[in-house]
mmCIF file of C-alpha atoms in Angstrom:
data_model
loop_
_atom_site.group_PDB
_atom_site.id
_atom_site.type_symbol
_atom_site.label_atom_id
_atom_site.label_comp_id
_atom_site.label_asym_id
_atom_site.label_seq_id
_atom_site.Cartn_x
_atom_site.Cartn_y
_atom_site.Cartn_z
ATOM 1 C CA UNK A 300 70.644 2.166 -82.212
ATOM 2 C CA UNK A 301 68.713 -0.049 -79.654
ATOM 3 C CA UNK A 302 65.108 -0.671 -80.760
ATOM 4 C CA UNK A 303 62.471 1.035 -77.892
ATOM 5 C CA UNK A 304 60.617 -1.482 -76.521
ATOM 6 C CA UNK A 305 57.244 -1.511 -77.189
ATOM 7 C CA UNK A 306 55.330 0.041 -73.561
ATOM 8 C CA UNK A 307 52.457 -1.872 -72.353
ATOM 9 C CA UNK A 308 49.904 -0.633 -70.776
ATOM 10 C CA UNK A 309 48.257 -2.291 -67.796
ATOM 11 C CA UNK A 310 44.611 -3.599 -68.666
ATOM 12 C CA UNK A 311 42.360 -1.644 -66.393
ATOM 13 C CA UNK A 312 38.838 -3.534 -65.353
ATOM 14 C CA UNK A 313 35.866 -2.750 -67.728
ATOM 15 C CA UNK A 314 32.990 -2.042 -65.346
ATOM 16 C CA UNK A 315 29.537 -2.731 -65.956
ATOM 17 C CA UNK A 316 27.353 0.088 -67.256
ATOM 18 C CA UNK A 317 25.182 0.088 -64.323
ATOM 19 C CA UNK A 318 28.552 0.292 -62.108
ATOM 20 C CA UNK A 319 30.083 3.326 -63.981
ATOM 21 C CA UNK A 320 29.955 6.913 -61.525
ATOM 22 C CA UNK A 321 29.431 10.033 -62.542
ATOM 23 C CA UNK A 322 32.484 12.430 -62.908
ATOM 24 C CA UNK A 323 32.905 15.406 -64.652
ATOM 25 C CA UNK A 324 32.661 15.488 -68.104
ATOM 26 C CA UNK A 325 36.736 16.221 -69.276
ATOM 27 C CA UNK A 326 37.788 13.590 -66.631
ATOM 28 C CA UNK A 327 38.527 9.641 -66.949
ATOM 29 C CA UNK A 328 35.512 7.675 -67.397
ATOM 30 C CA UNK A 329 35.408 5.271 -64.710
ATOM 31 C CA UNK A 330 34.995 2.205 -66.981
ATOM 32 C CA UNK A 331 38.958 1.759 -67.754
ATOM 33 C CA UNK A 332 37.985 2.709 -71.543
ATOM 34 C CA UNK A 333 40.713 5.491 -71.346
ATOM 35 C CA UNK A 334 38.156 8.059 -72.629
ATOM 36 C CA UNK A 335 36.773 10.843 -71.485
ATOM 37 C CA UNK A 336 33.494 10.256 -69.474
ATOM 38 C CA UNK A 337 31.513 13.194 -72.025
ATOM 39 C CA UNK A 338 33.255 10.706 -75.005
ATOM 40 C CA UNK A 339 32.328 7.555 -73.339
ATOM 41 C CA UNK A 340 29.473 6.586 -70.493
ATOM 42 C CA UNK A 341 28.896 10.260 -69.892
ATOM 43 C CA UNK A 342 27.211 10.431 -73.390
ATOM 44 C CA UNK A 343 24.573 7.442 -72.988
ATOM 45 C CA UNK A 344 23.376 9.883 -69.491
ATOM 46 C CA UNK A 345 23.133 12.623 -71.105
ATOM 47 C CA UNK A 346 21.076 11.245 -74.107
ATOM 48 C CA UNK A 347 18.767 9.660 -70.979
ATOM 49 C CA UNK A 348 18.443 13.290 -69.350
ATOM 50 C CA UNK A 349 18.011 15.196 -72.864
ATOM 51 C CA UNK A 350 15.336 12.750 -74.453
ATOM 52 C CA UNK A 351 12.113 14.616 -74.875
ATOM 53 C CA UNK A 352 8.894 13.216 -72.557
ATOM 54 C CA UNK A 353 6.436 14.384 -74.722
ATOM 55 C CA UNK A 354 3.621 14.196 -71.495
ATOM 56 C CA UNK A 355 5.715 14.245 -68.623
ATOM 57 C CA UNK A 356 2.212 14.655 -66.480
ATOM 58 C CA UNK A 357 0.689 11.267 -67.522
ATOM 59 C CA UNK A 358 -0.338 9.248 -64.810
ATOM 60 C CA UNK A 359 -0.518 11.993 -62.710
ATOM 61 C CA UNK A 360 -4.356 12.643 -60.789
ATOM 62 C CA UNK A 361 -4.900 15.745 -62.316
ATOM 63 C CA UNK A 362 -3.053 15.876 -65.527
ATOM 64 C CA UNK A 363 -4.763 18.619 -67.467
ATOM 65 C CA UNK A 364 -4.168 20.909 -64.553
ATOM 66 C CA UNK A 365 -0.530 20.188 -64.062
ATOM 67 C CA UNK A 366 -0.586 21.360 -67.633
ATOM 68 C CA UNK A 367 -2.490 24.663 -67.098
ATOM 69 C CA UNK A 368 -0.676 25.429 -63.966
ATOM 70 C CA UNK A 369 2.389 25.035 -65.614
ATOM 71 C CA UNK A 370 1.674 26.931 -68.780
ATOM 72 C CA UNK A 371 -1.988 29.122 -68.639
ATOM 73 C CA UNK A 372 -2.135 29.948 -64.851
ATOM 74 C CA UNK A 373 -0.478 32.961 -63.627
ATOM 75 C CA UNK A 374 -0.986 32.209 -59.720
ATOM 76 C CA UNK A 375 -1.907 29.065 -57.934
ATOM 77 C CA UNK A 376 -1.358 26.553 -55.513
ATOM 78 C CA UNK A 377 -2.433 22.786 -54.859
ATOM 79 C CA UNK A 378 -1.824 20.191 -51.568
ATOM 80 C CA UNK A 379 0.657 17.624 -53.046
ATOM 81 C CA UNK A 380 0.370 14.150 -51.228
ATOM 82 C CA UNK A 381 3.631 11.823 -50.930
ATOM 83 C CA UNK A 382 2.941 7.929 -51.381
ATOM 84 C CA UNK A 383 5.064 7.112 -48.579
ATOM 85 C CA UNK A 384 3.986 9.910 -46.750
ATOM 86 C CA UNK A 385 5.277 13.227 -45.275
ATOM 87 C CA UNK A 386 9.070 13.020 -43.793
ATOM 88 C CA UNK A 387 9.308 13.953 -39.872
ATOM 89 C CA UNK A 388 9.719 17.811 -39.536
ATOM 90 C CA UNK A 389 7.834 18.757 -42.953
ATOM 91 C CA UNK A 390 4.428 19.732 -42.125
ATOM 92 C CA UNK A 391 3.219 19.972 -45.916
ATOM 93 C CA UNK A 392 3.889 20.041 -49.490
ATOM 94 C CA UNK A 393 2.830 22.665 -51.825
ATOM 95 C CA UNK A 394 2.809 23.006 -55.499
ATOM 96 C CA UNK A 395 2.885 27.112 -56.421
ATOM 97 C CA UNK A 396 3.086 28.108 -60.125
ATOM 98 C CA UNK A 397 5.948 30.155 -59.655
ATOM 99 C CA UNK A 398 7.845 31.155 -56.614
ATOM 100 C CA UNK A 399 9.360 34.137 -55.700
ATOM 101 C CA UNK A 400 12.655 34.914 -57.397
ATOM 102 C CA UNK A 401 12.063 32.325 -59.715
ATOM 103 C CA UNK A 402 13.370 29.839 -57.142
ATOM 104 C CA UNK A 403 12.472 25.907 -57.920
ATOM 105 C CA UNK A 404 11.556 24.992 -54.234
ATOM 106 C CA UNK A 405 11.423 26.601 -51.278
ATOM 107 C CA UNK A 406 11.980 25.311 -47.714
ATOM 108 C CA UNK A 407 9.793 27.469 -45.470
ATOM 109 C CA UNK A 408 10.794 28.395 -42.053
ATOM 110 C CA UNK A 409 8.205 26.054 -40.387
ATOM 111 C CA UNK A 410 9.688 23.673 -42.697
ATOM 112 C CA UNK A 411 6.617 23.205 -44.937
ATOM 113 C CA UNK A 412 8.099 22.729 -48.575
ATOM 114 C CA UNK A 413 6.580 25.195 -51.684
ATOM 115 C CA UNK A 414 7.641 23.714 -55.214
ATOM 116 C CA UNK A 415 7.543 25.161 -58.071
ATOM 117 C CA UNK A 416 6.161 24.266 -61.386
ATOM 118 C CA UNK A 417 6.606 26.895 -63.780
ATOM 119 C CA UNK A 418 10.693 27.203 -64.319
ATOM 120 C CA UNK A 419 13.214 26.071 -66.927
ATOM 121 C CA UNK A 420 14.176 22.636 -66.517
ATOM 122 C CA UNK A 421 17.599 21.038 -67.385
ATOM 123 C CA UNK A 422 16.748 18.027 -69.239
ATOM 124 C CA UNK A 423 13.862 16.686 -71.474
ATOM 125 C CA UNK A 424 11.835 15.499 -68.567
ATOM 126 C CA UNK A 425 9.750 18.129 -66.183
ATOM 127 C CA UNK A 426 8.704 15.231 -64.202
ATOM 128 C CA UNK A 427 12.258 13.767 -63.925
ATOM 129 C CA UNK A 428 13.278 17.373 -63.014
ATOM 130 C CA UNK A 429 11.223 18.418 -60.257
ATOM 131 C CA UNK A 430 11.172 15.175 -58.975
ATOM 132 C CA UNK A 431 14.959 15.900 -57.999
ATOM 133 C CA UNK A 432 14.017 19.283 -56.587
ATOM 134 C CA UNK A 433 11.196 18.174 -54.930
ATOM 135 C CA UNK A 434 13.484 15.100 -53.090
ATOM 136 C CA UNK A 435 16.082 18.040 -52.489
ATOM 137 C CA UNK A 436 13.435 20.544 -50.841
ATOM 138 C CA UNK A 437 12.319 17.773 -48.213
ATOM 139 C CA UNK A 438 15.857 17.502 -46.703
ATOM 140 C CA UNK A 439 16.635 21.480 -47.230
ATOM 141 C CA UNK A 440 17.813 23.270 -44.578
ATOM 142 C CA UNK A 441 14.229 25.422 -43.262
ATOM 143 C CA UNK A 442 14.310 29.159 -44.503
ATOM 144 C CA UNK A 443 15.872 28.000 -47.483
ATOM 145 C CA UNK A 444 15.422 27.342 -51.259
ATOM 146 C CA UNK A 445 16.654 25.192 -53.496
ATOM 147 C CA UNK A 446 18.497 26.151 -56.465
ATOM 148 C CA UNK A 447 18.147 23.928 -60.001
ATOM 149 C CA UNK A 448 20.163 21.174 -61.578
ATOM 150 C CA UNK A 449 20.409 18.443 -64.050
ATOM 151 C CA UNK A 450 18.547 15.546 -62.278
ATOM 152 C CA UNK A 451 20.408 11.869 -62.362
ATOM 153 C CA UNK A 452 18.890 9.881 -65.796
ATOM 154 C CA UNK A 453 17.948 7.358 -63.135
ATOM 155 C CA UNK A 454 16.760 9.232 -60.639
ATOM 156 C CA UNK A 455 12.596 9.327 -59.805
ATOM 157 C CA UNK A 456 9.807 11.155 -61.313
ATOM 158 C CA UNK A 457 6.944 12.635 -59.957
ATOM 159 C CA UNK A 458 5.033 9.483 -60.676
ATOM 160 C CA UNK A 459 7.212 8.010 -58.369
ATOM 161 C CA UNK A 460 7.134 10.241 -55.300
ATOM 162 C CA UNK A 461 3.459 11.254 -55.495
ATOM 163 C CA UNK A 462 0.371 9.516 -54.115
ATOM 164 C CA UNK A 463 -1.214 7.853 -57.614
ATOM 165 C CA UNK A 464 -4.767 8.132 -55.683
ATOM 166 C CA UNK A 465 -6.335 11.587 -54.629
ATOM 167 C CA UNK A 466 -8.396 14.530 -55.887
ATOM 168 C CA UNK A 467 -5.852 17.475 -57.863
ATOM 169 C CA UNK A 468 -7.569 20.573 -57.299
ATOM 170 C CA UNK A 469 -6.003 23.617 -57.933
ATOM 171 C CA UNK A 470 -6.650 26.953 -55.706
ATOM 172 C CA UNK A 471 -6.495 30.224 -58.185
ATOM 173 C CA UNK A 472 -5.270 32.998 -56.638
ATOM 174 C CA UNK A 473 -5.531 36.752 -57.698
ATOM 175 C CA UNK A 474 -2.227 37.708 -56.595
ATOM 176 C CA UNK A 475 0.966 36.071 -55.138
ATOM 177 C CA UNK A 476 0.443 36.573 -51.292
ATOM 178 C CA UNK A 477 0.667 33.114 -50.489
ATOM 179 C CA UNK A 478 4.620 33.708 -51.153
ATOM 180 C CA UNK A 479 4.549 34.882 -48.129
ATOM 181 C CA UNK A 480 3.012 34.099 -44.794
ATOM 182 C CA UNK A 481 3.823 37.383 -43.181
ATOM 183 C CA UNK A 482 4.704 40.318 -45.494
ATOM 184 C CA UNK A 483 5.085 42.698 -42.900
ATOM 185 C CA UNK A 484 8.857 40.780 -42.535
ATOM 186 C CA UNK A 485 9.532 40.169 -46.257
ATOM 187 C CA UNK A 486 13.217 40.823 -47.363
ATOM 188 C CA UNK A 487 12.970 43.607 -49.598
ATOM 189 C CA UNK A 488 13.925 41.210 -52.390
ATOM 190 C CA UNK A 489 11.230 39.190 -52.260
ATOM 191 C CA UNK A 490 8.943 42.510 -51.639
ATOM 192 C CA UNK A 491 9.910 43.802 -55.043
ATOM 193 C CA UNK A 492 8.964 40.229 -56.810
ATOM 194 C CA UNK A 493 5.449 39.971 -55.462
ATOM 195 C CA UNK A 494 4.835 43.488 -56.585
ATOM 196 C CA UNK A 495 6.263 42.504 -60.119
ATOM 197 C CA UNK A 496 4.530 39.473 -60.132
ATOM 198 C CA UNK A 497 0.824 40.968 -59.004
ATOM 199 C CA UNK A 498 1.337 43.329 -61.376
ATOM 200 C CA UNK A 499 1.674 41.520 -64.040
ATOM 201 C CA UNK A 500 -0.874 38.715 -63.190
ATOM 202 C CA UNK A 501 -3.883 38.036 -65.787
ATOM 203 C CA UNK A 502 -7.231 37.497 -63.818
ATOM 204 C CA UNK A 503 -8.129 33.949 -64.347
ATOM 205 C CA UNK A 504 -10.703 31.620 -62.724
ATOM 206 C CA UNK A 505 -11.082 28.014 -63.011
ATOM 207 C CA UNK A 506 -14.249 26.425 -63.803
ATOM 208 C CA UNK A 507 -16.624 24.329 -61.616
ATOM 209 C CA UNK A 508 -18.510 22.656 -63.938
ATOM 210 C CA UNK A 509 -16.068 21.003 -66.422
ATOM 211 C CA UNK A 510 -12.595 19.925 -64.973
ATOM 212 C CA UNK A 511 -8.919 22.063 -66.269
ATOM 213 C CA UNK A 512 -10.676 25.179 -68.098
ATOM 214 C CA UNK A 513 -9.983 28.325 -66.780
ATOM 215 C CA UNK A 514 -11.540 31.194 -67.935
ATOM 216 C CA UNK A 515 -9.153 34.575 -68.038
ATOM 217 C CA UNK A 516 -9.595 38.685 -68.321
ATOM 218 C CA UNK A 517 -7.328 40.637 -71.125
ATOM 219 C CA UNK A 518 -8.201 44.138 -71.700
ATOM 220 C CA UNK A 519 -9.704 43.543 -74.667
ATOM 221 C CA UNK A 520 -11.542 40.312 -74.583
ATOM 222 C CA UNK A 521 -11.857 37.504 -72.238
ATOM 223 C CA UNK A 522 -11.240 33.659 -73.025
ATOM 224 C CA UNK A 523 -11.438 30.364 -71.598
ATOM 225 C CA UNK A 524 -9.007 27.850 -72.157
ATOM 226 C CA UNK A 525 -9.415 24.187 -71.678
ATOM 227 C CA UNK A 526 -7.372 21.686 -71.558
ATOM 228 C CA UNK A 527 -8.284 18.344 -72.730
ATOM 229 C CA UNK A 528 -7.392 14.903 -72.349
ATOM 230 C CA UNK A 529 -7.943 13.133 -75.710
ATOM 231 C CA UNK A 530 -5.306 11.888 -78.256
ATOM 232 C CA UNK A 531 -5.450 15.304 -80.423
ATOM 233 C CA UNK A 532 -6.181 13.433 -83.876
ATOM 234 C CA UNK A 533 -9.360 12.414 -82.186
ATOM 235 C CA UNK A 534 -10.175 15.547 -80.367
ATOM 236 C CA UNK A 535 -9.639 17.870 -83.487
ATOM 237 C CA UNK A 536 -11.699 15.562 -85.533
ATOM 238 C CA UNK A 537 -14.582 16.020 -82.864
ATOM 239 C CA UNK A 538 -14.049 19.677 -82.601
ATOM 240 C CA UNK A 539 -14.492 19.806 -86.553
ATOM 241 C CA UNK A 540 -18.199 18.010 -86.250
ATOM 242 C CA UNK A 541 -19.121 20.424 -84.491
ATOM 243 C CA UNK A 542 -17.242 23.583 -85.846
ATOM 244 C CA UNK A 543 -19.080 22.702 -89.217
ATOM 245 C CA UNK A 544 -22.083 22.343 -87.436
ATOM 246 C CA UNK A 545 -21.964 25.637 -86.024
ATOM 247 C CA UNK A 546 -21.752 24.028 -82.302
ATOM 248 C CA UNK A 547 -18.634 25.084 -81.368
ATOM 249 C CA UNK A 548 -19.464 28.324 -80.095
ATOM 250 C CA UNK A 549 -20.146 28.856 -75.562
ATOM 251 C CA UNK A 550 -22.779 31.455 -76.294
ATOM 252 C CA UNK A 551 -23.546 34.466 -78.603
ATOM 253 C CA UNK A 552 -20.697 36.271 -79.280
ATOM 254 C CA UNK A 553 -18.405 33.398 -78.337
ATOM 255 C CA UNK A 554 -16.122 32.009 -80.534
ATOM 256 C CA UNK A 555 -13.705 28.488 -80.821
ATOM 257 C CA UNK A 556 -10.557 30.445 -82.260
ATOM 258 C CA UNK A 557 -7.293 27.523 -82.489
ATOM 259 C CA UNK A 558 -5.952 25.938 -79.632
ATOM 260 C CA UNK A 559 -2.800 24.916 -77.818
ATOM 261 C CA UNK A 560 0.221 21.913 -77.853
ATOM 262 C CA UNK A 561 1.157 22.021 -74.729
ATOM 263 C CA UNK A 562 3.044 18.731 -72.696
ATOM 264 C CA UNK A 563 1.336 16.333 -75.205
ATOM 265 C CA UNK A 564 -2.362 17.297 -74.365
ATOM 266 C CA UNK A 565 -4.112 20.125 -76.905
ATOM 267 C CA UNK A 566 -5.932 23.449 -75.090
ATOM 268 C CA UNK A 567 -8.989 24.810 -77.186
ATOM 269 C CA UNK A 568 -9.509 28.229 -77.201
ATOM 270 C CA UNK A 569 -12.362 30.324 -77.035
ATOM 271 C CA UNK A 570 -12.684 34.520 -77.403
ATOM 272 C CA UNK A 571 -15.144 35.751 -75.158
ATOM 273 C CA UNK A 572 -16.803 39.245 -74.812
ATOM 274 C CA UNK A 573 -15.439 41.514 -72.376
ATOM 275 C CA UNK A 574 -18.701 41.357 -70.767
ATOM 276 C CA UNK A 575 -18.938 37.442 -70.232
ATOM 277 C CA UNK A 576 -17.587 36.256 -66.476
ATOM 278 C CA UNK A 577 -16.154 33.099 -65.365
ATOM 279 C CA UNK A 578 -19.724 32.369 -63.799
ATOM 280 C CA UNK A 579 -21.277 33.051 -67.287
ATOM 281 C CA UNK A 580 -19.667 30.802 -68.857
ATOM 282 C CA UNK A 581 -20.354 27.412 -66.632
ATOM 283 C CA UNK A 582 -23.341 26.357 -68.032
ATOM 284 C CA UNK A 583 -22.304 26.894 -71.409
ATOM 285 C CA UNK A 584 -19.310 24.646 -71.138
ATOM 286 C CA UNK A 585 -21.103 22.346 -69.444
ATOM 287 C CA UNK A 586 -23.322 22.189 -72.401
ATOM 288 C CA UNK A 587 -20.615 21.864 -74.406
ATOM 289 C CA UNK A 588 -19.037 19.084 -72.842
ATOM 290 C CA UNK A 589 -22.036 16.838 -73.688
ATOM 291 C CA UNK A 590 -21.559 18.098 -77.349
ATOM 292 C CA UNK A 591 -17.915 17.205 -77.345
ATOM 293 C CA UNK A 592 -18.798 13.816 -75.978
ATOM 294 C CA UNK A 593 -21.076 13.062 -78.856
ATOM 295 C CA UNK A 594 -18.679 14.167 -81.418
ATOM 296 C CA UNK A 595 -15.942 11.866 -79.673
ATOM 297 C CA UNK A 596 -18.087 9.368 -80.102
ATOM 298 C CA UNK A 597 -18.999 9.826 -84.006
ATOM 299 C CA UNK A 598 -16.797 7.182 -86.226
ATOM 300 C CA UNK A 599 -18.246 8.285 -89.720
ATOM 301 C CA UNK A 600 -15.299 9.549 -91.991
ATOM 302 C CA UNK A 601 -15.391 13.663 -91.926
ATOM 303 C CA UNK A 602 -17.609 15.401 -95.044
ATOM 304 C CA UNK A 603 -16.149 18.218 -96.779
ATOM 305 C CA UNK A 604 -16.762 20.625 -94.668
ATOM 306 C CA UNK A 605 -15.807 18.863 -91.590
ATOM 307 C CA UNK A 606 -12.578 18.439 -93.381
ATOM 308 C CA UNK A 607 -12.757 22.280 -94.152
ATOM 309 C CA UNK A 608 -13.343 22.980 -90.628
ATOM 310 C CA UNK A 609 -10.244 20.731 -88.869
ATOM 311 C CA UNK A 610 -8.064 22.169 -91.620
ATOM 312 C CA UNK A 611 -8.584 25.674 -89.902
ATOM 313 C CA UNK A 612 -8.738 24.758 -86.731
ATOM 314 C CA UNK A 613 -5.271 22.926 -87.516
ATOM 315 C CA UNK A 614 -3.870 25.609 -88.888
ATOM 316 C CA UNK A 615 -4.856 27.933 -85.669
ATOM 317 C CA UNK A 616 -2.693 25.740 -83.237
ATOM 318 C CA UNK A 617 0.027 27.192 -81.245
ATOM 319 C CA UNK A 618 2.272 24.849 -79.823
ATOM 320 C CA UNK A 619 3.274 25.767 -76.049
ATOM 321 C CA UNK A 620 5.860 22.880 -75.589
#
């Protein structure tokens, strides 16, 4: 018998990384490796959009309050400004909490844009992720929202679109009205949300003396939560001073009781009687504050019962994300 002749295959060009497109995952990868693009290129973006940003909100004016919106707030909203400035035919930009039926933007009628800050994100980087909704909204049809999706590895972050310069300051609302601008002609969809969502709303109030703490109502106590911006070693080792010292406390009948992890920054947490309001409480943490500062600025090693003291307040922490 004959011998087959060996088949050749025609060598296909080897593209660059930075030239390879995105296809679907079971498909040829564009290279000309013969793989599949999941096997081959598509791997090295999905590692890019997976990778965990431990503080996606750094840089950001603001931070600690992009984290408390995001995780402690039930209802709020804040002015976002662009760097390069609005497009033509969008009127303003809006960061809200949470939107009504959960939707990550929202193109409004007058075609003002509402983003939202408080949904599940498809890769390891919030910023990354509503950076790509955000750039959706602003060229969404008005009346419209705008669904979720894995955002490009390269494509921009927050950082990126927002103005670096520029007060952040968050507007606390009871309830979720500011969903929409005229109720009276609300689908009956987004009817039924606000009433689930006002209904299930914790009473919270942010604080005018000290910036990101927001003071909330539970049935059965009140709290204020606070989130910080130092490296956590640091602030936990501060917190300890003063926990030993017994000068940790906002008041009689106030007590530091753990804190959160939440987008790299840590949230202490104080009980509070029922009795104690959000007014109440601003000159005691603005007392505090000036405490804090000292103890941040203590470099002595910890004593025993400093040690004690971070070793509970360690053990108390609750990590958010």
């Amino acid at each position: 018998m004959a011998k087959k002749r060996p088949q050749t295959k025609a060598k296909r060009p080897q593209l660059d990384d930075a030239e390879v497109p995105v296809v679907g995952a079971r498909e040829p990868c564009p290279c000309g490796s013969g793989r599949r693009y999941k096997a081959c290129h598509g791997r090295t973006a999905a590692q890019a959009t997976t990778a965990l940003v431990q503080r996606p909100f750094e840089g950001l004016p603001g931070e600690c309050d992009w984290v408390a919106l995001r995780e402690l707030v039930p209802a709020a909203t804040v002015g976002l400004t662009l760097r390069d400035g609005l497009p033509e035919g969008v009127p303003s930009v809006t960061l809200a909490t949470v939107l009504p039926m959960a939707w990550p933007a929202l193109r409004r009628d007058d075609g003002s844009v509402l983003l939202g800050l408080q949904n599940d994100t498809a890769s390891g980087d919030i910023s990354r992720d509503l950076a790509d909704t955000l750039t959706r909204a602003l060229t969404a049809d008005p009346g419209t929202p705008v669904q979720g999706r894995r955002a490009p590895a390269d494509g921009p972050r927050l950082q990126d679109l927002l103005a670096p310069e520029g007060a952040f300051e968050p507007e606390v609302h009871s309830g979720f009205e500011f969903w929409v601008p005229d109720p009276d002609n609300a689908t009956p969809d987004v009817t039924a949300s606000l009433e689930r969502a006002n209904a299930a709303a914790i009473p919270t109030v942010r604080l005018k003396s000290v910036d990101a703490a927001y003071w909330c109502e539970t049935p059965d106590k009140n709290h204020l939560r606070w989130v910080m911006p130092h490296e956590e070693e640091h602030l936990l080792d501060a917190l300890a001073r003063l926990h030993a010292a017994g000068r940790s406390s906002l008041g009689e009948g106030t007590r530091l009781v753990g804190s959160f992890r939440a987008h790299g920054l840590t949230v202490p947490v104080w009980d509070l009687p029922s009795e104690i309001t959000a007014q109440d409480i601003e000159k005691p943490a603005a007392e505090f504050a000036e405490r804090l500062a000292e103890a941040l600025a203590a470099d002595a090693p910890l004593t025993h019962d400093e040690r004690r003291a971070r070793g509970g307040l360690t053990n108390r922490q609750v990590t958010l994300s």
